[in-house]
Coordinates of C-alpha atoms and ligand atoms in Angstrom, one line a residue:
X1 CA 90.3 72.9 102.9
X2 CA 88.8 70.3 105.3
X3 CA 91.2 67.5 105.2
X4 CA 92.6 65.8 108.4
X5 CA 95.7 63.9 107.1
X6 CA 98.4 63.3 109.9
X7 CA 101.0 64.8 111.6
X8 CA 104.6 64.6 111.5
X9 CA 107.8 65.2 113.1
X10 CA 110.6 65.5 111.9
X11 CA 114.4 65.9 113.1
X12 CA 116.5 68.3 111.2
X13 CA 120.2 68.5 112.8
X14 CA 119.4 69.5 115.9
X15 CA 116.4 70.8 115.8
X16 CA 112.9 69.3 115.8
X17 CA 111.0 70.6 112.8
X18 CA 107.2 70.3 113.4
X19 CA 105.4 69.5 110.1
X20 CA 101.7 70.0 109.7
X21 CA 100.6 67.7 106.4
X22 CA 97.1 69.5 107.2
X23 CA 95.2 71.7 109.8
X24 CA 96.9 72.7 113.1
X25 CA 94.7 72.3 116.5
X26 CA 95.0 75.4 117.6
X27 CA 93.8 77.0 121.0
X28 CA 92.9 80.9 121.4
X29 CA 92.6 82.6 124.8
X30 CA 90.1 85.3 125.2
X31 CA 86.5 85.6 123.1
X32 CA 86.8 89.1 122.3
X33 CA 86.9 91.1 119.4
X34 CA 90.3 89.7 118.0
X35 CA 89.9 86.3 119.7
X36 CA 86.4 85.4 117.9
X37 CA 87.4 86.9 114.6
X38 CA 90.6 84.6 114.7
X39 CA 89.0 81.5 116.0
X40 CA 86.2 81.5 113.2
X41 CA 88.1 82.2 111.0
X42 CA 91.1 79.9 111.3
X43 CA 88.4 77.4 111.6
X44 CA 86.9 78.4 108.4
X45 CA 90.5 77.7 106.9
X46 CA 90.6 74.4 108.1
X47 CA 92.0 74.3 111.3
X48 CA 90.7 72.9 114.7
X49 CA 90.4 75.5 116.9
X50 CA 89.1 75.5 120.7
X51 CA 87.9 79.4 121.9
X52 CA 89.2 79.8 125.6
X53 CA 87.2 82.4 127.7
X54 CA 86.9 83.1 131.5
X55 CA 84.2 84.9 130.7
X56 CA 81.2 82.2 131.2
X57 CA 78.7 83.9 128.6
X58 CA 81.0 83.7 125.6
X59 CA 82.0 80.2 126.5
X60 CA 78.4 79.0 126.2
X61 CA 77.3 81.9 123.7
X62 CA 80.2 80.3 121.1
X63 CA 79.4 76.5 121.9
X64 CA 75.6 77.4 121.2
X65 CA 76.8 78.6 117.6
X66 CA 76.7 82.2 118.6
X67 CA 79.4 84.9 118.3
X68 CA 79.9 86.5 121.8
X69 CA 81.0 89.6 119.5
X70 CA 78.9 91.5 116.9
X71 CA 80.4 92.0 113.7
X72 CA 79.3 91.7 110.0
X73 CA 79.5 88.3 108.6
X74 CA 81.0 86.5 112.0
X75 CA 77.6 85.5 113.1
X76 CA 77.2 82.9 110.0
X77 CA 80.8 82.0 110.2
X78 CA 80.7 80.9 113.6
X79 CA 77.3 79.2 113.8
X80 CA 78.9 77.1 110.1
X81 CA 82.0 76.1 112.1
X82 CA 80.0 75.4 115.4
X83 CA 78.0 72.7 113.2
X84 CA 80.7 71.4 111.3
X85 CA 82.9 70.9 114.4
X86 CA 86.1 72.9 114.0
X87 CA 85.1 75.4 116.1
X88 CA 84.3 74.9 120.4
X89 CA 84.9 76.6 123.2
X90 CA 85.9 76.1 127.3
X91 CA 87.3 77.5 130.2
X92 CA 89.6 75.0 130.7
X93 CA 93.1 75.9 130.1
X94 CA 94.8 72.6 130.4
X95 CA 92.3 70.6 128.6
X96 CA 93.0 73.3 126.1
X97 CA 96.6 73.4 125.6
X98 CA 96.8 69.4 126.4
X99 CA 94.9 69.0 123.0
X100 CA 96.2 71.8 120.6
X101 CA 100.0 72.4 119.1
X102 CA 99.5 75.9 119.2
X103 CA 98.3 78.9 121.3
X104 CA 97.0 82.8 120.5
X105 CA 97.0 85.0 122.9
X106 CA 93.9 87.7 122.3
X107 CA 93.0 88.8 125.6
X108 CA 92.8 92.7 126.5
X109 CA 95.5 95.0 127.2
X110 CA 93.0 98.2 127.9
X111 CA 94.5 101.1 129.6
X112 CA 95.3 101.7 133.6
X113 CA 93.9 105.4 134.8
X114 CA 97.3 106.8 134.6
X115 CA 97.9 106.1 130.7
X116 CA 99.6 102.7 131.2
X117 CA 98.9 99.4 129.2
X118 CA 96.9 97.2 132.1
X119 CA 98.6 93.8 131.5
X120 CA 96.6 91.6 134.1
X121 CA 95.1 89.5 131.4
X122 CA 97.7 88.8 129.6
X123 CA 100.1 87.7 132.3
X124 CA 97.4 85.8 133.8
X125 CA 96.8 83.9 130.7
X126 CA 100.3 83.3 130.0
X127 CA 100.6 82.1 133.9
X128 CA 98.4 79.7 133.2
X129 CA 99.5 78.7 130.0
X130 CA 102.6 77.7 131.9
X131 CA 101.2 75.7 134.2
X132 CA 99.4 73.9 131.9
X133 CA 102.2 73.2 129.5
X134 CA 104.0 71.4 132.6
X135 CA 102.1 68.4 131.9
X136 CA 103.1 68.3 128.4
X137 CA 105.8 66.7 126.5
X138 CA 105.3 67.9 123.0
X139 CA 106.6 71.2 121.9
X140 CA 103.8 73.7 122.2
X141 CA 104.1 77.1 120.9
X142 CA 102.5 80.3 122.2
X143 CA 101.7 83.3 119.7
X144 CA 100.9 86.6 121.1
X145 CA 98.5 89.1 119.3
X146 CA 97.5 91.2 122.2
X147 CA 98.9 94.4 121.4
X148 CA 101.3 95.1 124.0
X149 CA 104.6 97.6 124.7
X150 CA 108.0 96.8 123.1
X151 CA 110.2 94.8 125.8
X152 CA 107.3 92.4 126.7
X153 CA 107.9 89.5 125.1
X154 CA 111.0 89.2 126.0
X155 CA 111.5 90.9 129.4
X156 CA 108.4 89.7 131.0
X157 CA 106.7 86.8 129.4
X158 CA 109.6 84.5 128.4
X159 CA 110.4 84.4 131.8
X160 CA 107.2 84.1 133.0
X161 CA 106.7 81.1 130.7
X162 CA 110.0 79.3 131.4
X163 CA 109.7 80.0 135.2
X164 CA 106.0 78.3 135.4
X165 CA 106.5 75.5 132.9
X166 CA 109.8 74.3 134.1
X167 CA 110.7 74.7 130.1
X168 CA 113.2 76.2 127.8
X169 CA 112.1 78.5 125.2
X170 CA 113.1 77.0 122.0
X171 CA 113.2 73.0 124.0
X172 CA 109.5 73.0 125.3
X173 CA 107.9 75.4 123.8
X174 CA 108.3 78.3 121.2
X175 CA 106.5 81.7 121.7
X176 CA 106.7 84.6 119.3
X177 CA 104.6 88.4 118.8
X178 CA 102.2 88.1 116.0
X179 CA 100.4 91.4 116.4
X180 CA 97.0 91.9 115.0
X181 CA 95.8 94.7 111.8
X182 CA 92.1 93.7 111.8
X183 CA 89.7 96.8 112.0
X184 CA 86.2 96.5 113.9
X185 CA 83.8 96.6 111.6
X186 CA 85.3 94.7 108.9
X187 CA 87.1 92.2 110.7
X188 CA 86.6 89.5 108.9
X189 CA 87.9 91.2 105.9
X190 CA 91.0 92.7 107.5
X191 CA 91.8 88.8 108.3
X192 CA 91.6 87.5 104.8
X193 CA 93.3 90.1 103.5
X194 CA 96.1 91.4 106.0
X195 CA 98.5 94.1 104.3
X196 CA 101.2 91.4 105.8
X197 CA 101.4 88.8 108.3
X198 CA 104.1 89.9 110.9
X199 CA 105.7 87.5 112.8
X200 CA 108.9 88.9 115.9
X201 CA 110.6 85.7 116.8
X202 CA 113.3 84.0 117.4
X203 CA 113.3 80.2 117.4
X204 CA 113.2 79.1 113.4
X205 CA 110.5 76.1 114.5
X206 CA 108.4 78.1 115.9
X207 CA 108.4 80.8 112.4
X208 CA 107.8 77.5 110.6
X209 CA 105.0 76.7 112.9
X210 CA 103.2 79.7 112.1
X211 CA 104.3 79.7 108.6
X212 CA 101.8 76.6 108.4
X213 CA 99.2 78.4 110.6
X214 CA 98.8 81.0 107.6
X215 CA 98.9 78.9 104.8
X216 CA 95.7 80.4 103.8
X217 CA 96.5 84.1 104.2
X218 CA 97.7 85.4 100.2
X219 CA 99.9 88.0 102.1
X220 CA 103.6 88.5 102.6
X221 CA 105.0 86.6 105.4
X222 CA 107.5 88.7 107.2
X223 CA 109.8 87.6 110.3
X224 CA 111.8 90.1 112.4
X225 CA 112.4 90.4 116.0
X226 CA 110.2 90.4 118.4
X227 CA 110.6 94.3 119.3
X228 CA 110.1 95.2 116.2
X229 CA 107.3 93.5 115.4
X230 CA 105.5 95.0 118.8
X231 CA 106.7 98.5 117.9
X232 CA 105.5 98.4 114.2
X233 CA 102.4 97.5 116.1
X234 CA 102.2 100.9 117.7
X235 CA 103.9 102.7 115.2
X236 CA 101.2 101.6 112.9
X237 CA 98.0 102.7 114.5
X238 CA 99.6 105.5 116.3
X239 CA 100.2 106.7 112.8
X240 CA 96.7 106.2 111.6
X241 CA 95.4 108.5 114.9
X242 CA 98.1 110.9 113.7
X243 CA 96.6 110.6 110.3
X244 CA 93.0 111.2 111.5
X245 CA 94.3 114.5 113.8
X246 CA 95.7 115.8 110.9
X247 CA 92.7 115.4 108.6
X248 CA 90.4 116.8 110.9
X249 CA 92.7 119.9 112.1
X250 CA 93.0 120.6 108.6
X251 CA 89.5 120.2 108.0
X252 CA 88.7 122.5 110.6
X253 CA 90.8 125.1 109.4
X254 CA 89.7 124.2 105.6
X255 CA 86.0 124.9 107.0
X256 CA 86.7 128.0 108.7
X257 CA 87.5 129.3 105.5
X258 CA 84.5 128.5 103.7
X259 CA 87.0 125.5 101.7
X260 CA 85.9 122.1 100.9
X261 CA 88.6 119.6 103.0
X262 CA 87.2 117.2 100.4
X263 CA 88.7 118.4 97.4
X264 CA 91.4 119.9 99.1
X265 CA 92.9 116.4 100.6
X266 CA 91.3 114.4 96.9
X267 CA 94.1 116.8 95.2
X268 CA 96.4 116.0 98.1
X269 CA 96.3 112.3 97.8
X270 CA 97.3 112.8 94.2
X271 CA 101.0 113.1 95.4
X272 CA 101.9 110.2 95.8
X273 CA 105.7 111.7 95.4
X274 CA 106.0 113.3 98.6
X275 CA 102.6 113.0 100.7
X276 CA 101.2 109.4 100.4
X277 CA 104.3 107.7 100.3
X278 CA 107.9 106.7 102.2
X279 CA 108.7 110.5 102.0
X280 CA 109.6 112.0 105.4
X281 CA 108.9 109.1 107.3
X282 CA 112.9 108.0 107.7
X283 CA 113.7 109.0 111.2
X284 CA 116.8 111.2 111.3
X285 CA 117.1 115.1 111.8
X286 CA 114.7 117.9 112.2
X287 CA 113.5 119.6 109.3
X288 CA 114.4 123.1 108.1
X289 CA 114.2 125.6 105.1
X290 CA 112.7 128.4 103.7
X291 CA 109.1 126.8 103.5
X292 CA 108.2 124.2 105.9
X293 CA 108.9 126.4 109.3
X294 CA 107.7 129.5 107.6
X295 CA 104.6 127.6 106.4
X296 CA 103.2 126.4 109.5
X297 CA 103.4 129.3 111.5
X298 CA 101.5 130.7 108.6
X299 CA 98.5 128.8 108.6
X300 CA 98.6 128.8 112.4
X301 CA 98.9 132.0 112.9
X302 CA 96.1 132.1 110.3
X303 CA 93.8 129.8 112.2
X304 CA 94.0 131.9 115.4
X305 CA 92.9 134.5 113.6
X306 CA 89.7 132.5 112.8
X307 CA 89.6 131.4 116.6
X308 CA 90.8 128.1 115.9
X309 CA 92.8 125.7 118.5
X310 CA 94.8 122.8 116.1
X311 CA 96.7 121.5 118.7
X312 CA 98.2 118.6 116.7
X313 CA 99.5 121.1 114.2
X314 CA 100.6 123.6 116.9
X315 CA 103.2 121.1 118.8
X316 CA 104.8 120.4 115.6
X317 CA 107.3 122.9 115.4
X318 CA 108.2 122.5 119.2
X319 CA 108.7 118.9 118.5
X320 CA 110.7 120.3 115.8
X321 CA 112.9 122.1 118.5
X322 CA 113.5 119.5 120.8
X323 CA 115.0 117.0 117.9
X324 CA 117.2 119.9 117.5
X325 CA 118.1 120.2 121.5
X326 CA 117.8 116.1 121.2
X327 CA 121.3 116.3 119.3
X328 CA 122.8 119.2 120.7
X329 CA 122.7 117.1 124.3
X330 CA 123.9 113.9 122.2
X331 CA 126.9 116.2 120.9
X332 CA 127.5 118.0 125.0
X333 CA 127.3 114.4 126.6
X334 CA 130.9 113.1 125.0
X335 CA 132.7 116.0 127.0
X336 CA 134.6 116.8 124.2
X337 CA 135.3 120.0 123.2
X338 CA 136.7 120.1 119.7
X339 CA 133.5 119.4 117.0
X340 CA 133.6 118.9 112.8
X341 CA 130.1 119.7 111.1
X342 CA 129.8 117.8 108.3
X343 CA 126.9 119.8 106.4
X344 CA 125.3 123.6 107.5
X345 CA 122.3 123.7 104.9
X346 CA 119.2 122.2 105.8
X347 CA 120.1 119.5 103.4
X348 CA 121.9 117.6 101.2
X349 CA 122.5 119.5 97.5
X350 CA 122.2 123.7 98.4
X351 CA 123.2 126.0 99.8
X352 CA 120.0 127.6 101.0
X353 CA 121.1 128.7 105.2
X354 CA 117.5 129.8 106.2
X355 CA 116.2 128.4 108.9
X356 CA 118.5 125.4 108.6
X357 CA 118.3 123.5 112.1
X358 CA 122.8 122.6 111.5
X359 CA 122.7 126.4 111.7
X360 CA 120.7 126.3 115.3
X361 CA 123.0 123.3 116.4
X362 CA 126.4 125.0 115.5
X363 CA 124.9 128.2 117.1
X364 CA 124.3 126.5 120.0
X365 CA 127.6 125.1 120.2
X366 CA 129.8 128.3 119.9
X367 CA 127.5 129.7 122.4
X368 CA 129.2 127.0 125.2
X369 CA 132.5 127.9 123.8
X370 CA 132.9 124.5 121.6
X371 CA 135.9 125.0 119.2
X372 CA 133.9 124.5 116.0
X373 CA 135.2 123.5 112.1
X374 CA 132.2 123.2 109.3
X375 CA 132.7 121.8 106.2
X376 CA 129.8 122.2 103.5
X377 CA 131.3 122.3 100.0
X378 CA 127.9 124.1 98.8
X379 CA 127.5 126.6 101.2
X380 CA 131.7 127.6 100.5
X381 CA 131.0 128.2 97.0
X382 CA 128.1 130.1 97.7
X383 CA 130.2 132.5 100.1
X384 CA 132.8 132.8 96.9
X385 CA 130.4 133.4 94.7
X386 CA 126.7 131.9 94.7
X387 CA 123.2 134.2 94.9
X388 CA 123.8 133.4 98.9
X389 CA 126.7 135.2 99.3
X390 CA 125.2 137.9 100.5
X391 CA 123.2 136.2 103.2
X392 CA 125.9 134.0 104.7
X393 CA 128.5 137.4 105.4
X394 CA 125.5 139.2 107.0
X395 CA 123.4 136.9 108.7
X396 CA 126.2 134.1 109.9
X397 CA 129.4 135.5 109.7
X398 CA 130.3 134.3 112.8
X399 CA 129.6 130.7 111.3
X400 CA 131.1 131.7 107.7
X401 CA 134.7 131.8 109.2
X402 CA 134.3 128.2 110.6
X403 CA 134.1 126.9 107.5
X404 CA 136.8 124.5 106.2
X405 CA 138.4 123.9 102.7
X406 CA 138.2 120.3 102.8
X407 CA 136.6 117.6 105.1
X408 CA 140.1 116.2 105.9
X409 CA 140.9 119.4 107.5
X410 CA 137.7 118.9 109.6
X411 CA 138.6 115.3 110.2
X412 CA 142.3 116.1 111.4
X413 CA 140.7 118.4 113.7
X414 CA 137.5 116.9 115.4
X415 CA 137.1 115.0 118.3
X416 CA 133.7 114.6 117.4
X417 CA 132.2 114.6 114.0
X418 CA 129.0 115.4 113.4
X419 CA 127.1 114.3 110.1
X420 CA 124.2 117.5 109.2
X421 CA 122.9 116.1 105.6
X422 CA 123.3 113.1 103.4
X423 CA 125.5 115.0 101.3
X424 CA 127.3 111.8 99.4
X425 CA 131.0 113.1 99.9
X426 CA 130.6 112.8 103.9
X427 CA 130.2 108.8 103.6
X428 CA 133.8 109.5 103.1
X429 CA 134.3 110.1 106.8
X430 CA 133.9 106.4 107.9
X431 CA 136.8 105.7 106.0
X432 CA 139.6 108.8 107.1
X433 CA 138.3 109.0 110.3
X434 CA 140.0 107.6 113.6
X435 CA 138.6 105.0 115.9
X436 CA 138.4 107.5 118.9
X437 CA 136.8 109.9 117.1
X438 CA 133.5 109.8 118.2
X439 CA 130.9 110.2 114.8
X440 CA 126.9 111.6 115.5
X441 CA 124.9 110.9 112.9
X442 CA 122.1 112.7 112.4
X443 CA 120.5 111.3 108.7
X444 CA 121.7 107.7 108.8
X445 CA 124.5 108.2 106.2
X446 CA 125.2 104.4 107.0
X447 CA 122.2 101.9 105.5
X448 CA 123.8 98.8 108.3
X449 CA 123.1 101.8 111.0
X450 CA 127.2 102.0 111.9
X451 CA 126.6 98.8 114.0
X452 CA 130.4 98.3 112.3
X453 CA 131.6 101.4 113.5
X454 CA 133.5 102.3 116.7
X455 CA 131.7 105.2 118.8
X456 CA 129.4 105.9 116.7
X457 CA 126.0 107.1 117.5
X458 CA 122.4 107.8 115.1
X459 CA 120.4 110.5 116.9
X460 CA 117.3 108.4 116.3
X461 CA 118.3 104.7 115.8
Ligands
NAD501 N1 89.7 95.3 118.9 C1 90.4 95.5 117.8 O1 90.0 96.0 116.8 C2 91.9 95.2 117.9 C3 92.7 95.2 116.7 C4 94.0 94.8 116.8 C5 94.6 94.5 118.0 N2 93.8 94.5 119.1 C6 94.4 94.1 120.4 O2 94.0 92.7 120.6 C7 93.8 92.5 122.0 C8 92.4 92.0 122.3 O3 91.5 93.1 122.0 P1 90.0 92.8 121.9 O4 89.4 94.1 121.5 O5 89.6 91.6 121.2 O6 89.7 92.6 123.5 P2 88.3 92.3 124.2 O7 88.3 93.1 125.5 O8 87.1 92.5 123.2 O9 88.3 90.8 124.6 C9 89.2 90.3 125.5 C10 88.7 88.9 126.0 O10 89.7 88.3 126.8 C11 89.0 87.6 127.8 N3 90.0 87.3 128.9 C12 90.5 88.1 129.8 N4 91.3 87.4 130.6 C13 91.3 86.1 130.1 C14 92.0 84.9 130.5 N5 92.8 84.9 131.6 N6 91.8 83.8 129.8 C15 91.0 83.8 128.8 N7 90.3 84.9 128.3 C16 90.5 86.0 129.0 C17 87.9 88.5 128.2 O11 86.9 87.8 128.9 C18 87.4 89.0 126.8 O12 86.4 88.1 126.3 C19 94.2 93.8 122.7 O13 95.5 93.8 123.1 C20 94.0 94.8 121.6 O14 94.8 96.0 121.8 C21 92.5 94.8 119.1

């Protein structure tokens, strides 16, 4: 896909519309890992791309036909593009952005001594993007892929770009997050086959704009804003190093035992019911129950036995604990005294009290003297009559003769109201409740997130 028909603008009420009939000319700052995958590869799809590098080496390394990086199957598709003219690179930012439409941002964001993201590079480059783009009259857009904290975009780099150009975001120029899934080692790969390409932005032109830039890319095109796109950056590979921890704690463990972690986690993966998929992975209340609590301080009380440290697997349950402590200060801070719980089993559809964190939180409450109603319609029929009976009058009496008939009577009496499980019958609440009343929802009962709702608060959204 090598043809070089023209451009064309194109006004579309008020906005400007840019339409690319073919390739883009595209610039991208920094030669590394992620810049000289991108740039020989957008070149291979047809664009014109210029590689921009203070580094010296890479700059002539890449205009010699050479990839500054190593990486299976980039040397070939530089040296191809190189020859065939698509591909070049500079040092010299203006000359850069003066000839392209569009800009990535790949430079490094490595890490300062004390844990923070060093972000020299990047607002160097986007400094001098600026100043370039002063002597430019088209609209240019900037694309970010360094991988860089939520808030960013926005909070620094907008400015930065409007206060050095002299230019309006959305008027000038456009700039959006585009973060970047390629794995080293099969980089190249990972390009042509992202699981998605994620764009955060805000300015429709400038979605279009990339829209065009991916033409290529067989892979779902998804816009959002630009926080969420940087935080599903880090949620994603913070996941995968969570994913690693856990394979090789439980390896450890699996080996210390004389089991093969192999065919233990080739079973495992076979689930793909409740442990490879969306199962669990909903942010909302800690978890309880007979098993999972009792579980894991089984096997780790099992591994120190077998002199083994699995730190990963050790701070779970007091991660556990402070979700719990989480909502009890989200309940303490509305200085009111009077509180409905909606829900006291660990979750929606039984009556099963053991270990239920709703049991913790009420606990916790009666202990500062909070005037306390509960309404679980499970848990009151196993007090009447259920195989639980037994348990709630001896182990939570105290909590037993909270519990209301109904979950008006909890509603007539709550300042605040405080949603345990997903139980269906408490979606009810939103509409008896009144506008003061002050609702903490701990499993997102609410699929909009109560942005509708008057004092209303998700303990993790
Ligand atoms: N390496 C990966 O596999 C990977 C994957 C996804 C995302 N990321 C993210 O992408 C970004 C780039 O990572 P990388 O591994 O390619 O970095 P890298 O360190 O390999 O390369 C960065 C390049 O930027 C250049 N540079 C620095 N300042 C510059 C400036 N002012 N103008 C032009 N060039 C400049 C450097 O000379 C260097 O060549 C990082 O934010 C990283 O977190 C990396």
């Amino acid at each position: 896909m090598c043809k070089r028909l023209a451009r064309a603008s194109e006004v579309s009420g008020r906005e400007t519309r840019i339409v690319y009939e073919d390739d883009m000319k595209i610039s991208i700052f920094g030669l590394g890992y992620v810049g000289t995958v991108t740039s020989a590869c957008f070149a291979r799809n047809g664009h014109e791309v210029i590689g921009v590098d203070v580094n010296p080496l890479k700059v002539a390394l890449l205009n010699d036909g050479k990839s500054p990086i190593v990486e299976d199957e980039i040397g070939d598709i530089v040296q191809a593009q190189v020859q065939n003219g698509r591909l070049r690179a500079t040092a010299d930012v203006d000359g850069a952005i003066a000839d392209t439409d569009l800009s990535l941002i790949c430079v490094g964001t490595p890490s300062n001594g004390n844990g923070s993201l060093s972000m020299s590079s990047v607002l160097n480059v986007t400094k001098s993007i600026a100043l370039a783009l002063r002597n430019k009259s088209q609209y240019h857009v900037v694309v970010v892929r360094s991988t860089v904290v939520p808030g960013t975009v926005n909070r620094q780099l907008i400015p930065l770009l409007e206060r050095e150009s002299g230019k309006r975001l959305g008027a000038g120029f456009g700039l959006c997050f585009n973060p970047e899934f390629l794995r080293e080692g099969s980089s190249v790969r990972d390009f042509d086959a992202p699981p998605f390409t994620l764009v955060g932005v805000r300015e429709e032109v400038t979605a279009d704009m990339v829209r065009q830039l991916y033409a290529e890319i067989k892979a779902p095109f998804l816009t959002t804003s630009v926080e969420v796109a940087e935080t599903v950056k880090y949620a994603s590979n913070i996941y995968h190093a969570l994913k690693i921890s856990f394979a090789n704690e439980l390896g450890s463990y699996c080996k210390a035992l004389g089991v093969d972690s192999h065919e233990v986690m080739d079973i495992f993966f076979q689930d793909a019911k409740l442990n490879l998929s969306k199962a669990y992975l909903r942010p909302g209340f800690a978890f309880g129950g007979s098993c999972l609590p009792k579980d894991l301080r089984a096997l780790l009380y099992h591994a120190r036995a077998h002199d083994l440290d699995l730190p990963l697997l050790e701070s779970i349950l007091p991660s556990n604990e402070l979700h719990v402590k989480r909502a009890v200060d989200m309940i303490l801070a509305q200085g009111k005294r009077k509180v409905g719980i909606l829900g006291l089993s660990f979750k929606a559809g039984t009556d099963d009290l053991r270990e239920s964190p709703l049991v913790r939180l009420t606990e916790t409450l009666l202990g500062k003297g909070y005037d306390i109603r509960i309404y679980d319609r499970d848990v009151s029929m196993a007090r009447l009559m259920g195989g639980n009976k037994e348990y709630i009058e001896k182990e939570i009496p105290h909590l037993s003769c909270l519990l209301a008939r109904s979950l008006e009577e909890v509603v007539d009496f709550a300042e605040v109201i405080v949603i345990g499980n997903s139980n269906k019958e408490f979606g009810e609440v939103f509409s008896k409740r009144r506008s003061e009343q002050v609702v903490i929802d701990l499993v997102r009962m609410l699929a909009d997130s109560g942005k509708s709702q008057p004092n209303y608060h998700g303990v993790c959204w």
